[in-house]
């Protein structure tokens, strides 16, 4: 059991005015130009769900030579966007100097990105720079699926007096992520909510999905699980975005997506919060999520198996062998039936499954 002392957290309703709850924080992955920032903010401000405008100025990029953000120059654009639209402004910070610049320029919400959260030295520096400052801070999950590292970052900020604190779930890096960009592993943010019940936890469907097609199911899942809000990337011209173009949507597309999301009836931040163990609705959702993840794994393994089949097929051709090697197949079936039986799988089901797989293997060889 992990004991945490993240208490006296102020709920969103105390500092993130939203015409509709749960709130949505939307905006481009990166600020690119004054026109792009202002036009995106103007269009997003028309959506009642949007409570704040997110925008990256300093971009942590995987490879050198990629667009690393406009930096401090964009702060003036964000100030204008705030004056014109009244939206709260959210910016990612990774270094104490980012914080200083943001605070000077009336940035309302700071967030710590996933690549920074993994490093306790960086989080300590950020937390020290925020000591005694009354600012709202969001902490994304670390890139690796480490709940304690996430909690540790929240605790470091909490220790410096930050109470307008929230977490953002943006998925976890893995070598095989398909069909996501970052694996959701929903059990981790659910466990965070269980351990720190007062902490608002948002979901960032953009970085979980990595593409527009996945946004809707991920948003719906966040709603089914009664998370406290969404952080979504939106750009006036996604096709020409300098970063994360595949996952950004226009404000109009975002409005359509939001209109189709069904949140639990009595906006049950309650529903998700009651207790993962006792709440029937949540336990069904949880089980479905686990089933989805297991199915994803089965599909990935099947694809891996078929790749091996293609390779062996090519080799058999080179050697002039038939695709069907009856003796090997007979032995394989016996072995799999035995292994499956020890796992409690029925013989009939296994036979059907093995035949289906074999049929496809012969087809593609
Ligand atoms: C972002 O929000 O644009 C970003 C860089 O996100 P993450 O830290 O989740 O990768
Ligand atoms: Mn991004």
PDB file of C-alpha atoms in Angstrom, residues 187-350:
ATOM      1  CA  UNK A 187      -5.373   0.820 -14.818  1.00  0.00           C
ATOM      2  CA  UNK A 188      -2.511   3.185 -13.951  1.00  0.00           C
ATOM      3  CA  UNK A 189      -4.475   6.487 -13.903  1.00  0.00           C
ATOM      4  CA  UNK A 190      -7.359   4.617 -12.243  1.00  0.00           C
ATOM      5  CA  UNK A 191      -4.992   3.541  -9.483  1.00  0.00           C
ATOM      6  CA  UNK A 192      -3.722   7.128  -9.212  1.00  0.00           C
ATOM      7  CA  UNK A 193      -7.311   8.264  -8.611  1.00  0.00           C
ATOM      8  CA  UNK A 194      -7.791   5.594  -5.996  1.00  0.00           C
ATOM      9  CA  UNK A 195      -4.632   6.627  -4.164  1.00  0.00           C
ATOM     10  CA  UNK A 196      -5.162  10.392  -4.496  1.00  0.00           C
ATOM     11  CA  UNK A 197      -8.938  10.738  -4.576  1.00  0.00           C
ATOM     12  CA  UNK A 198      -9.087  14.558  -4.614  1.00  0.00           C
ATOM     13  CA  UNK A 199      -6.696  15.011  -7.490  1.00  0.00           C
ATOM     14  CA  UNK A 200      -8.329  16.032 -10.794  1.00  0.00           C
ATOM     15  CA  UNK A 201      -7.075  13.693 -13.528  1.00  0.00           C
ATOM     16  CA  UNK A 202      -7.482  14.719 -17.159  1.00  0.00           C
ATOM     17  CA  UNK A 203      -6.961  12.562 -20.226  1.00  0.00           C
ATOM     18  CA  UNK A 204      -4.928  13.703 -23.236  1.00  0.00           C
ATOM     19  CA  UNK A 205      -6.463  11.642 -26.066  1.00  0.00           C
ATOM     20  CA  UNK A 206      -4.195  13.323 -28.638  1.00  0.00           C
ATOM     21  CA  UNK A 207      -0.951  11.856 -27.358  1.00  0.00           C
ATOM     22  CA  UNK A 208      -2.556   8.490 -26.558  1.00  0.00           C
ATOM     23  CA  UNK A 209      -3.976   8.244 -30.084  1.00  0.00           C
ATOM     24  CA  UNK A 210      -1.318   9.779 -32.291  1.00  0.00           C
ATOM     25  CA  UNK A 211      -3.868   9.993 -35.097  1.00  0.00           C
ATOM     26  CA  UNK A 212      -7.274  11.563 -35.647  1.00  0.00           C
ATOM     27  CA  UNK A 213      -9.125   8.274 -36.148  1.00  0.00           C
ATOM     28  CA  UNK A 214      -8.409   7.028 -32.634  1.00  0.00           C
ATOM     29  CA  UNK A 215      -9.431  10.252 -30.895  1.00  0.00           C
ATOM     30  CA  UNK A 216     -13.094   9.474 -30.640  1.00  0.00           C
ATOM     31  CA  UNK A 217     -12.828   6.044 -28.982  1.00  0.00           C
ATOM     32  CA  UNK A 218     -10.172   7.303 -26.588  1.00  0.00           C
ATOM     33  CA  UNK A 219     -12.270  10.352 -25.675  1.00  0.00           C
ATOM     34  CA  UNK A 220     -15.270   8.128 -25.092  1.00  0.00           C
ATOM     35  CA  UNK A 221     -13.242   5.823 -22.897  1.00  0.00           C
ATOM     36  CA  UNK A 222     -12.074   8.802 -20.834  1.00  0.00           C
ATOM     37  CA  UNK A 223     -15.728   9.802 -20.460  1.00  0.00           C
ATOM     38  CA  UNK A 224     -16.885   6.273 -19.567  1.00  0.00           C
ATOM     39  CA  UNK A 225     -14.260   6.193 -16.857  1.00  0.00           C
ATOM     40  CA  UNK A 226     -15.430   9.590 -15.584  1.00  0.00           C
ATOM     41  CA  UNK A 227     -12.090  11.314 -15.784  1.00  0.00           C
ATOM     42  CA  UNK A 228     -12.175  14.980 -14.828  1.00  0.00           C
ATOM     43  CA  UNK A 229     -11.509  16.598 -18.168  1.00  0.00           C
ATOM     44  CA  UNK A 230      -9.674  16.413 -21.473  1.00  0.00           C
ATOM     45  CA  UNK A 231      -6.573  17.998 -22.913  1.00  0.00           C
ATOM     46  CA  UNK A 232      -6.720  17.917 -26.705  1.00  0.00           C
ATOM     47  CA  UNK A 233      -4.557  19.296 -29.480  1.00  0.00           C
ATOM     48  CA  UNK A 234      -6.335  21.534 -31.946  1.00  0.00           C
ATOM     49  CA  UNK A 235      -4.852  23.600 -34.767  1.00  0.00           C
ATOM     50  CA  UNK A 236      -6.503  25.842 -37.371  1.00  0.00           C
ATOM     51  CA  UNK A 237      -4.687  23.993 -40.120  1.00  0.00           C
ATOM     52  CA  UNK A 238      -3.719  20.512 -38.857  1.00  0.00           C
ATOM     53  CA  UNK A 239      -2.432  19.362 -42.253  1.00  0.00           C
ATOM     54  CA  UNK A 240       0.322  21.972 -42.095  1.00  0.00           C
ATOM     55  CA  UNK A 241       1.096  21.777 -38.376  1.00  0.00           C
ATOM     56  CA  UNK A 242       4.828  21.800 -37.606  1.00  0.00           C
ATOM     57  CA  UNK A 243       4.462  19.192 -34.838  1.00  0.00           C
ATOM     58  CA  UNK A 244       2.055  16.304 -34.235  1.00  0.00           C
ATOM     59  CA  UNK A 245       0.110  16.999 -37.441  1.00  0.00           C
ATOM     60  CA  UNK A 246      -1.465  13.536 -37.567  1.00  0.00           C
ATOM     61  CA  UNK A 247      -3.210  13.853 -34.233  1.00  0.00           C
ATOM     62  CA  UNK A 248      -4.388  17.477 -34.309  1.00  0.00           C
ATOM     63  CA  UNK A 249      -7.939  18.425 -35.254  1.00  0.00           C
ATOM     64  CA  UNK A 250      -9.381  21.747 -36.326  1.00  0.00           C
ATOM     65  CA  UNK A 251     -11.573  23.542 -33.778  1.00  0.00           C
ATOM     66  CA  UNK A 252     -14.588  22.617 -35.923  1.00  0.00           C
ATOM     67  CA  UNK A 253     -13.619  18.922 -35.871  1.00  0.00           C
ATOM     68  CA  UNK A 254     -13.081  19.183 -32.141  1.00  0.00           C
ATOM     69  CA  UNK A 255     -16.584  20.601 -31.696  1.00  0.00           C
ATOM     70  CA  UNK A 256     -17.992  17.608 -33.635  1.00  0.00           C
ATOM     71  CA  UNK A 257     -15.987  15.139 -31.558  1.00  0.00           C
ATOM     72  CA  UNK A 258     -17.063  16.738 -28.291  1.00  0.00           C
ATOM     73  CA  UNK A 259     -20.698  16.742 -29.348  1.00  0.00           C
ATOM     74  CA  UNK A 260     -20.549  12.971 -29.841  1.00  0.00           C
ATOM     75  CA  UNK A 261     -19.000  12.114 -26.494  1.00  0.00           C
ATOM     76  CA  UNK A 262     -21.411  10.754 -23.941  1.00  0.00           C
ATOM     77  CA  UNK A 263     -20.391  11.497 -20.386  1.00  0.00           C
ATOM     78  CA  UNK A 264     -21.914   9.412 -17.597  1.00  0.00           C
ATOM     79  CA  UNK A 265     -25.353  10.755 -16.746  1.00  0.00           C
ATOM     80  CA  UNK A 266     -24.931  12.766 -13.586  1.00  0.00           C
ATOM     81  CA  UNK A 267     -21.534  13.942 -14.654  1.00  0.00           C
ATOM     82  CA  UNK A 268     -20.196  11.411 -12.460  1.00  0.00           C
ATOM     83  CA  UNK A 269     -16.801  12.390 -11.695  1.00  0.00           C
ATOM     84  CA  UNK A 270     -18.639  10.659  -8.860  1.00  0.00           C
ATOM     85  CA  UNK A 271     -19.233   7.466 -10.843  1.00  0.00           C
ATOM     86  CA  UNK A 272     -15.566   6.896 -11.483  1.00  0.00           C
ATOM     87  CA  UNK A 273     -14.562   8.131  -8.104  1.00  0.00           C
ATOM     88  CA  UNK A 274     -16.760   6.025  -5.873  1.00  0.00           C
ATOM     89  CA  UNK A 275     -14.612   2.998  -5.824  1.00  0.00           C
ATOM     90  CA  UNK A 276     -13.166   0.946  -8.589  1.00  0.00           C
ATOM     91  CA  UNK A 277     -13.959  -2.209  -6.629  1.00  0.00           C
ATOM     92  CA  UNK A 278     -17.579  -1.587  -5.712  1.00  0.00           C
ATOM     93  CA  UNK A 279     -19.000   0.401  -8.551  1.00  0.00           C
ATOM     94  CA  UNK A 280     -20.582  -2.050 -10.963  1.00  0.00           C
ATOM     95  CA  UNK A 281     -20.503   0.311 -13.881  1.00  0.00           C
ATOM     96  CA  UNK A 282     -16.835   1.016 -13.439  1.00  0.00           C
ATOM     97  CA  UNK A 283     -15.958  -2.614 -12.928  1.00  0.00           C
ATOM     98  CA  UNK A 284     -17.608  -3.495 -16.239  1.00  0.00           C
ATOM     99  CA  UNK A 285     -15.738  -0.674 -17.938  1.00  0.00           C
ATOM    100  CA  UNK A 286     -12.511  -1.823 -16.303  1.00  0.00           C
ATOM    101  CA  UNK A 287     -13.021  -5.392 -17.429  1.00  0.00           C
ATOM    102  CA  UNK A 288     -13.786  -4.239 -20.964  1.00  0.00           C
ATOM    103  CA  UNK A 289     -10.624  -2.180 -20.999  1.00  0.00           C
ATOM    104  CA  UNK A 290      -8.595  -5.154 -19.896  1.00  0.00           C
ATOM    105  CA  UNK A 291     -10.274  -7.276 -22.575  1.00  0.00           C
ATOM    106  CA  UNK A 292      -9.458  -4.617 -25.181  1.00  0.00           C
ATOM    107  CA  UNK A 293      -5.833  -4.635 -24.140  1.00  0.00           C
ATOM    108  CA  UNK A 294      -5.592  -8.433 -24.159  1.00  0.00           C
ATOM    109  CA  UNK A 295      -7.228  -8.543 -27.608  1.00  0.00           C
ATOM    110  CA  UNK A 296      -4.712  -5.968 -28.810  1.00  0.00           C
ATOM    111  CA  UNK A 297      -1.953  -8.232 -27.599  1.00  0.00           C
ATOM    112  CA  UNK A 298      -3.516 -11.299 -29.270  1.00  0.00           C
ATOM    113  CA  UNK A 299      -3.717  -9.418 -32.574  1.00  0.00           C
ATOM    114  CA  UNK A 300      -0.138  -8.192 -32.270  1.00  0.00           C
ATOM    115  CA  UNK A 301       1.065 -11.739 -31.585  1.00  0.00           C
ATOM    116  CA  UNK A 302      -0.978 -13.121 -34.473  1.00  0.00           C
ATOM    117  CA  UNK A 303       0.582 -10.563 -36.814  1.00  0.00           C
ATOM    118  CA  UNK A 304       4.023 -11.505 -35.483  1.00  0.00           C
ATOM    119  CA  UNK A 305       3.236 -15.198 -36.073  1.00  0.00           C
ATOM    120  CA  UNK A 306       2.137 -14.520 -39.660  1.00  0.00           C
ATOM    121  CA  UNK A 307       5.362 -12.588 -40.310  1.00  0.00           C
ATOM    122  CA  UNK A 308       7.330 -15.661 -39.185  1.00  0.00           C
ATOM    123  CA  UNK A 309       5.142 -17.830 -41.394  1.00  0.00           C
ATOM    124  CA  UNK A 310       5.994 -15.655 -44.407  1.00  0.00           C
ATOM    125  CA  UNK A 311       9.699 -15.996 -43.658  1.00  0.00           C
ATOM    126  CA  UNK A 312       9.526 -19.767 -43.280  1.00  0.00           C
ATOM    127  CA  UNK A 313       7.396 -19.962 -46.427  1.00  0.00           C
ATOM    128  CA  UNK A 314      10.126 -18.195 -48.412  1.00  0.00           C
ATOM    129  CA  UNK A 315      12.779 -20.497 -46.989  1.00  0.00           C
ATOM    130  CA  UNK A 316      10.710 -23.608 -47.821  1.00  0.00           C
ATOM    131  CA  UNK A 317      10.367 -22.392 -51.407  1.00  0.00           C
ATOM    132  CA  UNK A 318      14.124 -21.938 -51.689  1.00  0.00           C
ATOM    133  CA  UNK A 319      14.597 -25.495 -50.458  1.00  0.00           C
ATOM    134  CA  UNK A 320      11.826 -26.862 -52.698  1.00  0.00           C
ATOM    135  CA  UNK A 321       9.704 -27.995 -49.732  1.00  0.00           C
ATOM    136  CA  UNK A 322       5.890 -28.041 -49.669  1.00  0.00           C
ATOM    137  CA  UNK A 323       4.150 -25.442 -47.536  1.00  0.00           C
ATOM    138  CA  UNK A 324       2.249 -28.201 -45.735  1.00  0.00           C
ATOM    139  CA  UNK A 325       4.522 -30.399 -43.635  1.00  0.00           C
ATOM    140  CA  UNK A 326       2.014 -32.828 -42.178  1.00  0.00           C
ATOM    141  CA  UNK A 327       4.265 -34.396 -39.607  1.00  0.00           C
ATOM    142  CA  UNK A 328       5.309 -31.052 -38.131  1.00  0.00           C
ATOM    143  CA  UNK A 329       1.668 -29.890 -38.146  1.00  0.00           C
ATOM    144  CA  UNK A 330       0.491 -33.036 -36.314  1.00  0.00           C
ATOM    145  CA  UNK A 331       3.115 -32.612 -33.636  1.00  0.00           C
ATOM    146  CA  UNK A 332       2.319 -28.902 -33.306  1.00  0.00           C
ATOM    147  CA  UNK A 333      -1.405 -29.582 -32.822  1.00  0.00           C
ATOM    148  CA  UNK A 334      -0.718 -32.198 -30.130  1.00  0.00           C
ATOM    149  CA  UNK A 335       1.655 -29.856 -28.328  1.00  0.00           C
ATOM    150  CA  UNK A 336      -0.742 -26.867 -28.432  1.00  0.00           C
ATOM    151  CA  UNK A 337      -3.710 -28.973 -27.306  1.00  0.00           C
ATOM    152  CA  UNK A 338      -1.742 -30.170 -24.334  1.00  0.00           C
ATOM    153  CA  UNK A 339      -0.517 -26.672 -23.421  1.00  0.00           C
ATOM    154  CA  UNK A 340      -3.993 -25.213 -23.936  1.00  0.00           C
ATOM    155  CA  UNK A 341      -5.605 -27.907 -21.775  1.00  0.00           C
ATOM    156  CA  UNK A 342      -3.246 -27.064 -18.935  1.00  0.00           C
ATOM    157  CA  UNK A 343      -4.409 -23.438 -19.253  1.00  0.00           C
ATOM    158  CA  UNK A 344      -8.044 -24.520 -19.033  1.00  0.00           C
ATOM    159  CA  UNK A 345      -8.928 -23.983 -22.707  1.00  0.00           C
ATOM    160  CA  UNK A 346     -11.365 -26.400 -24.304  1.00  0.00           C
ATOM    161  CA  UNK A 347     -10.072 -28.902 -26.842  1.00  0.00           C
ATOM    162  CA  UNK A 348     -12.819 -28.096 -29.308  1.00  0.00           C
ATOM    163  CA  UNK A 349     -12.150 -24.371 -29.228  1.00  0.00           C
ATOM    164  CA  UNK A 350      -8.400 -24.899 -29.571  1.00  0.00           C
TER     165      UNK A 350
END
